[in-house]
Amino acid sequence: MSNGTSVRRDASKMTEWDPALYWYARAVGRMQQRPETDPTSWVFQGCIHGVPPTVTVRNDAFNQCPHGGWFFLPWHRGYLWYFERIIRAAIREIAAEEHITPDPSTSWALPYWNYALDAPTRTRPTSFTSRALPAAFRSPRMPARSGGTDLTLDNPLFLRDDLDPPDEEFWAAPYRAKGKNSAFETNIYRDINPFTAMSETIFAATKSRPRVQPTFGSEITYTDMPHFQPAFGDLENAPHNQVHGGVGGWMGRVESSPRDPIFWLHHANLDRLWSGWLDKGNHNPDHTSWLDHEFIFFDEGGQEQRPSCTAVLNNAGDYSYESLTDGVGTRPLFVPPPGAPQAGRRVLATVGNPRQLLDVREPTTVEPSGVEGAMRSVAASDEPQTNLILTVHGVHTNMPPGTPFHVFLNGPTGDLDPEGPYFVGWISFFGMAGAGGHDASYDVTEQVQRLTEQGLLPEGPLTVSIVPSIPQPATVGPKPSFESVSITSI
Ligand SMILES: [Cu+2]
């Protein structure tokens, strides 16, 4: 059944128990009561994305979510669309049982979490209202009736927030990182600012390693749907990965993220940003290997469906968004540099020790030596013949740290402000827990030129710093590490 008039609204603008959030909570509770073998159950739907080790049900449709490839956006669009139908049907079921008229399901649509709605300004640098989880996700109790003020029901949107547990207890129960249930930001603005992604003009580029070609929606993977590879498009880099990491706990892992009810509002926002990007005149791929690819989902009747990517694109005609222009980001003080072609690489410097421990609370700084000459020659030319690529090698973690990590290319000033001129980019740990180390690469050519022009990179040792976005309490949990940092000219 299409619902041509449904409007997905902005949860950041809603009152705590707006009917859209109230009925979402009730329907999530209903899904959670269903057996794991039921395709419309909370656990089964989550497993379509990824399967936690504690779940014993198996299905061919499980573990599908593609990250780091050009199916990231359409797959999640289809995933959300069927989920929205399952929620709507559950609302209809509850309303019928409780004799509620008119049927609230007919006007219900999945809300989106517009974390970038409140952009900081020079006079209001720390506004973070929209960056806190919407209040309905932070309250342990909820009203029994829509519009009610009693708090008599357990709230299915609530997860405890806690320190990361020891490894072996990670799967014991869903949680968010410590402090996320306070009315405080889950991320700093820089981490969730969609400006860079929204400024891109191509959806997907052909494979390149290191991936320095900037795109909106990651690289062309032909008919492959990689479950996970760290070749992120800009939207996946920020805000997608950063919000997963910023909420932390089960949201920080591919196997468990859909089990936090905020997951679906996060992805609704990414889907909205995609619609907004197209609305600006950008285009989706037109390759048949993209358009004809089939995904597997389940509808509200528990029936398996295999829509093509084209069919999923058309699903967007069934709903609209309250706004395609709110919270699309603001130009950072310094826009991260664009990509560069890859050819004849020359390693200028490598520093670091295998499995160097990166302290979650403190910045870690290394000093690559022997690169100053190359930097001066890049900086001295308008059209540099070489590009400088900074790579953090062998990034690894046992469990997701509840915060993104920033990389800085710094002079002697020690300035680690992510809004400042030395910010290079992010290290993402989403999907990385327990996996082999991956490399994070950044083209710093333009940045070196700009810093030099502005006199911000005086002579002296160069440092590369890796810094947690939000300081974390010491815990026994996450042990993020990297092996080395290199600077290469290509
Ligand atoms: Cu996600």
Coordinates of C-alpha atoms and ligand atoms in Angstrom, one line a residue:
M1 CA 0.0 0.0 0.0
S2 CA 1.5 3.3 -1.0
N3 CA 1.1 6.2 1.3
G4 CA 1.7 9.0 -1.2
T5 CA 1.0 11.8 1.3
S6 CA 3.1 10.6 4.2
V7 CA 5.6 13.2 5.5
R8 CA 8.7 12.2 7.4
R9 CA 9.1 14.9 10.0
D10 CA 12.1 16.3 11.9
A11 CA 12.3 14.7 15.4
S12 CA 14.6 17.6 16.5
K13 CA 11.6 20.0 16.3
M14 CA 9.1 17.7 18.0
T15 CA 7.9 17.8 21.6
E16 CA 9.0 14.8 23.6
W17 CA 5.9 12.7 23.0
D18 CA 4.8 14.0 19.6
P19 CA 2.4 11.3 18.2
A20 CA 5.0 10.3 15.6
L21 CA 7.4 9.4 18.4
Y22 CA 4.7 8.0 20.7
W23 CA 3.5 5.6 18.1
Y24 CA 7.0 4.7 17.0
A25 CA 7.7 3.7 20.6
R26 CA 4.6 1.6 20.9
A27 CA 5.2 -0.2 17.6
V28 CA 8.9 -0.9 18.5
G29 CA 7.6 -2.4 21.7
R30 CA 5.2 -4.6 19.7
M31 CA 8.0 -5.7 17.4
Q32 CA 10.2 -6.6 20.4
Q33 CA 7.4 -8.9 21.7
R34 CA 7.5 -11.0 18.5
P35 CA 9.6 -14.2 18.3
E36 CA 13.0 -13.8 16.6
T37 CA 11.9 -16.1 13.8
D38 CA 9.2 -13.7 12.8
P39 CA 10.5 -11.4 10.0
T40 CA 8.6 -8.5 11.4
S41 CA 10.2 -8.9 14.8
W42 CA 12.8 -6.4 16.2
V43 CA 15.6 -9.0 16.4
F44 CA 15.0 -10.4 12.8
Q45 CA 14.8 -6.9 11.3
G46 CA 18.1 -6.0 13.0
C47 CA 19.7 -9.2 11.8
I48 CA 19.0 -8.1 8.2
H49 CA 21.7 -5.5 8.8
G50 CA 24.0 -7.6 11.0
V51 CA 23.8 -10.6 13.3
P52 CA 25.1 -10.3 16.9
P53 CA 26.8 -13.5 18.1
T54 CA 24.0 -14.1 20.7
V55 CA 21.3 -14.6 18.0
T56 CA 20.7 -18.1 16.8
V57 CA 18.1 -17.6 14.1
R58 CA 19.6 -17.8 10.6
N59 CA 18.3 -16.5 7.2
D60 CA 19.8 -15.8 3.8
A61 CA 18.6 -12.2 4.1
F62 CA 20.8 -11.6 7.2
N63 CA 24.1 -9.7 7.3
Q64 CA 23.3 -7.7 4.2
C65 CA 24.1 -4.1 5.0
P66 CA 26.6 -2.7 2.6
H67 CA 29.0 -0.1 3.9
G68 CA 31.8 1.5 1.9
G69 CA 30.3 1.0 -1.6
W70 CA 27.7 2.4 -3.9
F71 CA 24.9 0.3 -2.5
F72 CA 25.1 1.9 0.9
L73 CA 22.4 4.5 0.2
P74 CA 19.9 2.5 -1.8
W75 CA 20.1 -0.6 0.4
H76 CA 19.4 1.5 3.5
R77 CA 16.6 3.3 1.7
G78 CA 14.9 -0.1 1.0
Y79 CA 15.6 -1.3 4.5
L80 CA 13.9 1.8 6.0
W81 CA 10.9 1.7 3.6
Y82 CA 10.0 -1.9 4.6
F83 CA 10.6 -1.2 8.3
E84 CA 8.4 1.9 8.1
R85 CA 5.6 -0.4 6.7
I86 CA 6.1 -2.9 9.5
I87 CA 5.9 -0.1 12.1
R88 CA 2.8 1.3 10.5
A89 CA 1.1 -2.1 10.5
A90 CA 2.0 -2.6 14.2
I91 CA 0.5 0.8 15.0
R92 CA -2.7 -0.2 13.2
E93 CA -2.7 -3.5 15.2
I94 CA -2.3 -1.7 18.6
A95 CA -4.9 1.1 17.7
A96 CA -7.5 -1.6 16.8
E97 CA -6.9 -3.4 20.0
E98 CA -7.2 -0.2 22.0
H99 CA -10.1 1.1 20.0
I100 CA -8.3 4.3 19.1
T101 CA -9.9 6.3 16.3
P102 CA -9.0 7.7 13.9
D103 CA -6.4 5.1 13.1
P104 CA -3.0 6.9 13.9
S105 CA -1.2 4.6 11.4
T106 CA -2.6 6.3 8.4
S107 CA -0.8 9.6 9.1
W108 CA 2.3 8.1 10.6
A109 CA 5.7 8.2 9.0
L110 CA 9.2 7.6 10.2
P111 CA 10.7 10.7 11.8
Y112 CA 14.3 11.7 11.1
W113 CA 16.9 12.9 13.6
N114 CA 18.3 16.1 12.2
Y115 CA 21.4 16.5 14.4
A116 CA 22.9 19.2 12.3
L117 CA 19.8 21.4 12.7
D118 CA 21.4 23.7 15.2
A119 CA 24.6 24.9 13.6
P120 CA 27.0 26.8 15.8
T121 CA 27.7 30.4 15.0
R122 CA 30.4 32.8 16.1
T123 CA 28.1 34.3 18.8
R124 CA 26.6 30.9 19.8
P125 CA 29.5 28.5 19.4
T126 CA 28.2 25.6 21.5
S127 CA 24.5 25.3 20.6
F128 CA 23.9 21.5 20.8
T129 CA 20.1 21.0 21.2
S130 CA 19.7 19.0 18.0
R131 CA 22.8 17.0 18.7
A132 CA 21.4 15.5 21.9
L133 CA 19.3 12.4 21.4
P134 CA 15.7 13.4 21.1
A135 CA 14.1 13.4 24.6
A136 CA 11.8 10.4 23.8
F137 CA 14.9 8.3 23.4
R138 CA 16.3 9.3 26.8
S139 CA 13.3 8.8 29.1
P140 CA 13.0 5.3 30.7
R141 CA 9.2 5.7 30.9
M142 CA 6.5 6.9 28.5
P143 CA 2.8 7.7 28.7
A144 CA 0.2 5.0 28.3
R145 CA -1.9 7.1 25.8
S146 CA -0.8 9.5 23.1
G147 CA -1.1 12.9 24.5
G148 CA -1.1 11.6 28.1
T149 CA 1.2 13.0 30.8
D150 CA 1.4 9.9 33.0
L151 CA 4.7 7.9 32.6
T152 CA 3.3 4.5 33.3
L153 CA 4.8 2.4 30.5
D154 CA 8.3 1.2 29.9
N155 CA 9.8 3.1 27.0
P156 CA 11.1 0.8 24.2
L157 CA 13.1 3.7 22.7
F158 CA 15.2 3.9 25.9
L159 CA 18.5 2.1 26.2
R160 CA 20.7 2.5 29.3
D161 CA 23.9 4.6 28.8
D162 CA 26.9 3.1 30.5
L163 CA 30.6 2.7 30.5
D164 CA 31.8 0.2 27.9
P165 CA 31.9 -3.3 29.5
P166 CA 34.7 -5.8 29.2
D167 CA 34.8 -7.5 25.8
E168 CA 33.0 -10.6 26.8
E169 CA 30.1 -8.7 28.2
F170 CA 29.5 -6.4 25.2
W171 CA 26.6 -8.5 23.9
A172 CA 24.9 -8.9 27.4
A173 CA 22.4 -6.1 26.8
P174 CA 21.9 -3.1 24.5
Y175 CA 23.4 0.1 25.7
R176 CA 24.7 3.5 24.6
A177 CA 28.0 5.1 25.6
K178 CA 28.1 6.8 29.0
G179 CA 26.4 10.2 29.2
K180 CA 24.4 9.9 25.9
N181 CA 21.1 10.0 27.8
S182 CA 21.8 13.4 29.1
A183 CA 20.6 16.4 27.2
F184 CA 24.1 16.9 25.9
E185 CA 25.6 16.6 22.5
T186 CA 26.4 13.1 21.2
N187 CA 28.9 14.6 18.7
I188 CA 30.6 17.9 18.2
Y189 CA 29.2 19.8 15.2
R190 CA 32.3 19.2 13.1
D191 CA 31.7 15.5 13.2
I192 CA 28.1 15.6 11.9
N193 CA 28.3 18.6 9.6
P194 CA 27.1 17.3 6.2
F195 CA 28.5 20.3 4.3
T196 CA 31.4 18.4 2.7
A197 CA 29.2 15.5 1.5
M198 CA 26.5 17.9 0.3
S199 CA 29.1 19.8 -1.7
E200 CA 30.2 16.7 -3.7
T201 CA 29.1 16.5 -7.3
I202 CA 29.6 12.8 -8.0
F203 CA 27.8 9.9 -6.5
A204 CA 30.4 7.2 -6.9
A205 CA 33.9 6.8 -8.3
T206 CA 35.8 3.9 -9.6
K207 CA 37.9 2.0 -7.1
S208 CA 41.2 3.5 -6.0
R209 CA 43.5 2.8 -3.1
P210 CA 44.0 4.8 -1.0
R211 CA 40.6 6.2 -1.7
V212 CA 41.2 9.9 -2.0
Q213 CA 38.6 10.6 -4.7
P214 CA 35.8 12.4 -2.9
T215 CA 32.3 11.3 -3.6
F216 CA 28.9 11.6 -2.1
G217 CA 28.1 7.9 -2.0
S218 CA 31.3 5.9 -2.0
E219 CA 33.0 3.9 -4.7
I220 CA 31.7 1.8 -7.5
T221 CA 31.6 -1.8 -6.4
Y222 CA 29.9 -3.1 -9.6
T223 CA 27.7 -6.0 -8.5
D224 CA 29.5 -6.6 -5.2
M225 CA 27.7 -5.6 -2.0
P226 CA 30.6 -5.5 0.5
H227 CA 29.3 -6.0 4.0
F228 CA 32.0 -3.8 5.2
Q229 CA 35.0 -2.1 3.6
P230 CA 36.5 1.2 4.7
A231 CA 36.0 3.0 1.3
F232 CA 33.6 5.6 2.6
G233 CA 31.9 8.3 0.6
D234 CA 31.7 11.6 2.3
L235 CA 28.1 11.2 3.5
E236 CA 29.1 7.9 5.1
N237 CA 32.2 9.5 6.6
A238 CA 30.2 12.3 8.1
P239 CA 27.6 12.3 9.5
H240 CA 26.9 8.6 9.1
N241 CA 29.9 6.9 10.8
Q242 CA 30.3 9.7 13.3
V243 CA 26.8 9.4 14.6
H244 CA 27.1 5.7 15.0
G245 CA 30.3 6.2 16.9
G246 CA 29.0 9.2 18.8
V247 CA 26.0 7.4 20.2
G248 CA 28.3 4.4 20.9
G249 CA 27.5 1.1 22.5
W250 CA 25.4 -1.1 20.3
M251 CA 25.0 1.8 17.7
G252 CA 28.7 1.6 17.2
R253 CA 28.7 -1.9 15.7
V254 CA 27.2 -3.1 12.4
E255 CA 25.9 -6.3 14.1
S256 CA 23.8 -4.4 16.6
S257 CA 23.2 -0.8 15.5
P258 CA 19.5 -1.4 14.3
R259 CA 18.7 -2.6 17.8
D260 CA 19.0 0.9 19.1
P261 CA 15.8 2.6 18.0
I262 CA 17.6 5.8 17.1
F263 CA 19.3 3.9 14.3
W264 CA 16.2 4.2 12.1
L265 CA 15.9 8.0 12.6
H266 CA 19.6 8.4 11.9
H267 CA 19.2 6.6 8.6
A268 CA 16.1 8.5 7.8
N269 CA 18.2 11.7 8.0
L270 CA 20.8 10.2 5.7
D271 CA 18.1 9.3 3.2
R272 CA 16.8 12.8 3.5
L273 CA 20.2 14.3 2.8
W274 CA 20.4 12.0 -0.3
S275 CA 17.1 13.4 -1.5
G276 CA 18.3 16.9 -0.7
W277 CA 21.5 16.3 -2.6
L278 CA 19.6 15.1 -5.7
D279 CA 17.3 18.1 -5.3
K280 CA 20.3 20.4 -5.8
G281 CA 20.6 19.0 -9.3
N282 CA 23.0 16.1 -8.7
H283 CA 22.5 12.7 -10.2
N284 CA 22.5 9.0 -9.2
P285 CA 24.5 6.5 -11.1
D286 CA 23.0 5.2 -14.3
H287 CA 24.9 2.0 -14.6
T288 CA 22.8 -1.1 -14.9
S289 CA 24.9 -3.0 -12.4
W290 CA 23.7 -0.5 -9.8
L291 CA 20.1 0.0 -11.1
D292 CA 19.3 -3.7 -11.6
H293 CA 20.8 -5.0 -8.4
E294 CA 18.4 -6.8 -6.1
F295 CA 18.1 -6.6 -2.4
I296 CA 16.2 -8.8 0.0
F297 CA 13.8 -7.4 2.6
F298 CA 10.6 -8.5 4.3
D299 CA 7.3 -6.7 4.2
E300 CA 4.7 -6.2 7.0
G301 CA 3.1 -9.5 6.2
G302 CA 6.5 -11.3 6.8
Q303 CA 6.8 -12.0 3.0
E304 CA 10.2 -11.9 1.4
Q305 CA 10.6 -9.1 -1.2
R306 CA 13.4 -8.7 -3.7
P307 CA 13.2 -5.1 -5.0
S308 CA 15.7 -3.9 -7.5
C309 CA 17.7 -0.8 -6.8
T310 CA 15.4 1.0 -9.3
A311 CA 12.3 -0.1 -7.4
V312 CA 13.9 1.2 -4.1
L313 CA 14.7 4.6 -5.7
N314 CA 11.0 4.8 -6.7
N315 CA 10.0 4.1 -3.1
A316 CA 11.1 7.7 -2.3
G317 CA 7.9 8.8 -4.2
D318 CA 5.8 7.4 -1.3
Y319 CA 7.0 9.9 1.2
S320 CA 8.4 13.4 1.4
Y321 CA 10.5 15.1 4.0
E322 CA 9.5 18.0 6.1
S323 CA 12.5 19.9 4.8
L324 CA 15.3 19.1 2.4
T325 CA 17.3 22.2 3.3
D326 CA 17.4 22.2 7.1
G327 CA 20.5 20.8 8.8
V328 CA 22.4 20.3 5.5
G329 CA 25.5 21.8 7.1
T330 CA 27.5 25.0 7.0
R331 CA 30.9 25.6 5.4
P332 CA 33.6 24.7 7.8
L333 CA 36.2 27.4 8.5
F334 CA 38.5 25.3 6.3
V335 CA 37.0 22.9 3.8
P336 CA 38.8 19.6 3.8
P337 CA 41.0 19.2 0.7
P338 CA 39.7 17.5 -2.5
G339 CA 41.0 14.3 -3.9
A340 CA 43.9 13.6 -6.1
P341 CA 44.8 11.2 -8.9
Q342 CA 46.9 8.2 -7.8
A343 CA 50.2 7.4 -9.5
G344 CA 53.9 6.8 -8.7
R345 CA 53.8 6.9 -4.9
R346 CA 56.8 7.7 -2.9
V347 CA 56.9 7.2 0.9
L348 CA 58.5 10.3 2.5
A349 CA 58.2 9.3 6.1
T350 CA 56.7 6.6 8.3
V351 CA 56.6 6.6 12.0
G352 CA 55.1 4.4 14.6
N353 CA 55.3 0.9 16.2
P354 CA 53.1 -2.0 15.5
R355 CA 50.1 -2.1 17.8
Q356 CA 50.9 1.2 19.4
L357 CA 48.2 1.8 21.9
L358 CA 46.2 4.9 21.3
D359 CA 44.9 6.2 24.5
V360 CA 41.1 6.9 24.4
R361 CA 41.4 9.9 26.7
E362 CA 44.6 11.6 25.4
P363 CA 45.8 12.8 22.1
T364 CA 48.6 10.8 20.5
T365 CA 51.2 12.7 18.5
V366 CA 53.9 11.4 16.1
E367 CA 56.6 13.4 14.3
P368 CA 57.2 12.2 10.7
S369 CA 60.7 13.5 9.8
G370 CA 62.1 14.2 6.4
V371 CA 58.9 15.6 4.8
E372 CA 59.5 19.3 5.3
G373 CA 61.3 19.7 1.9
A374 CA 58.4 18.0 0.1
M375 CA 55.9 20.2 1.9
R376 CA 57.8 23.4 1.1
S377 CA 57.9 22.4 -2.6
V378 CA 54.1 21.6 -2.6
A379 CA 53.4 24.8 -0.8
A380 CA 55.5 27.0 -3.1
S381 CA 53.6 26.1 -6.2
D382 CA 50.0 27.0 -7.4
E383 CA 49.7 23.8 -9.3
P384 CA 51.8 21.3 -7.4
Q385 CA 53.1 18.4 -9.5
T386 CA 52.8 16.1 -6.5
N387 CA 50.1 15.5 -3.9
L388 CA 50.8 14.7 -0.3
I389 CA 48.8 11.8 1.2
L390 CA 48.7 11.3 4.9
T391 CA 47.8 7.7 5.9
V392 CA 47.1 6.3 9.3
H393 CA 47.9 2.6 8.9
G394 CA 46.5 -0.4 10.8
V395 CA 43.7 1.2 12.6
H396 CA 42.1 -1.4 14.9
T397 CA 39.8 -1.6 17.9
N398 CA 38.3 -4.4 20.0
M399 CA 35.0 -2.5 20.5
P400 CA 33.8 0.9 19.3
P401 CA 35.0 3.8 21.3
G402 CA 32.0 6.1 22.1
T403 CA 33.6 9.0 20.2
P404 CA 35.0 9.7 16.8
F405 CA 38.7 10.4 16.4
H406 CA 40.2 13.4 14.6
V407 CA 43.4 13.6 12.7
F408 CA 45.5 16.8 12.7
L409 CA 48.5 17.8 10.6
N410 CA 50.1 20.3 12.9
G411 CA 52.8 22.8 13.1
P412 CA 54.5 23.6 16.4
T413 CA 51.3 25.3 17.8
G414 CA 49.6 22.2 19.1
D415 CA 46.2 23.5 17.9
L416 CA 43.8 20.5 18.0
D417 CA 40.6 22.5 17.3
P418 CA 38.5 20.5 14.8
E419 CA 37.0 23.7 13.5
G420 CA 40.5 25.1 13.1
P421 CA 43.0 25.0 10.2
Y422 CA 44.9 21.9 11.2
F423 CA 42.0 19.5 11.0
V424 CA 42.6 16.8 8.4
G425 CA 39.7 14.3 8.9
W426 CA 38.3 11.5 10.8
I427 CA 39.2 8.0 11.8
S428 CA 36.1 5.9 11.9
F429 CA 35.6 2.8 14.0
F430 CA 32.1 1.9 12.8
G431 CA 32.2 -1.7 11.7
M432 CA 35.8 -2.0 12.7
A433 CA 35.4 -3.8 16.0
G434 CA 37.4 -7.0 16.0
A435 CA 38.2 -6.6 12.3
G436 CA 41.7 -6.5 10.9
G437 CA 43.4 -3.1 10.7
H438 CA 42.4 -0.7 8.0
D439 CA 44.1 2.4 6.6
A440 CA 42.7 5.9 6.7
S441 CA 44.1 8.2 4.0
Y442 CA 43.8 11.9 3.5
D443 CA 45.0 14.2 0.7
V444 CA 46.6 17.1 2.5
T445 CA 48.1 19.0 -0.5
E446 CA 45.7 22.0 -0.5
Q447 CA 45.8 22.2 3.3
V448 CA 49.6 22.4 3.3
Q449 CA 49.5 25.1 0.7
R450 CA 46.8 27.1 2.6
L451 CA 48.6 26.8 5.9
T452 CA 51.8 28.0 4.4
E453 CA 50.1 30.9 2.6
Q454 CA 48.6 32.0 5.8
G455 CA 51.9 31.6 7.7
L456 CA 50.4 28.9 9.9
L457 CA 53.0 26.3 9.2
P458 CA 56.3 27.8 10.3
E459 CA 59.6 26.0 10.0
G460 CA 60.0 23.2 12.6
P461 CA 59.0 19.6 13.2
L462 CA 55.8 18.5 11.7
T463 CA 53.4 16.5 13.9
V464 CA 50.4 14.3 13.2
S465 CA 48.0 14.0 16.1
I466 CA 45.2 11.6 16.6
V467 CA 42.7 12.8 19.1
P468 CA 39.3 11.5 20.5
S469 CA 36.6 14.0 19.6
I470 CA 35.0 14.0 23.1
P471 CA 37.2 13.1 26.1
Q472 CA 36.1 9.7 27.5
P473 CA 36.4 8.4 31.0
A474 CA 38.9 5.7 31.5
T475 CA 37.3 2.3 31.0
V476 CA 38.3 -1.3 30.6
G477 CA 36.5 -1.4 27.3
P478 CA 37.7 0.1 24.0
K479 CA 41.4 -0.3 23.0
P480 CA 41.8 1.6 19.8
S481 CA 45.2 1.4 18.3
F482 CA 47.1 2.1 15.1
E483 CA 50.3 0.9 13.7
S484 CA 52.0 3.8 11.9
V485 CA 51.5 7.1 10.2
S486 CA 53.0 7.8 6.8
I487 CA 53.2 10.8 4.5
T488 CA 53.5 9.9 0.8
S489 CA 53.9 11.9 -2.4
I490 CA 52.0 10.8 -5.4
Ligands
CU1 CU 24.3 3.2 9.6

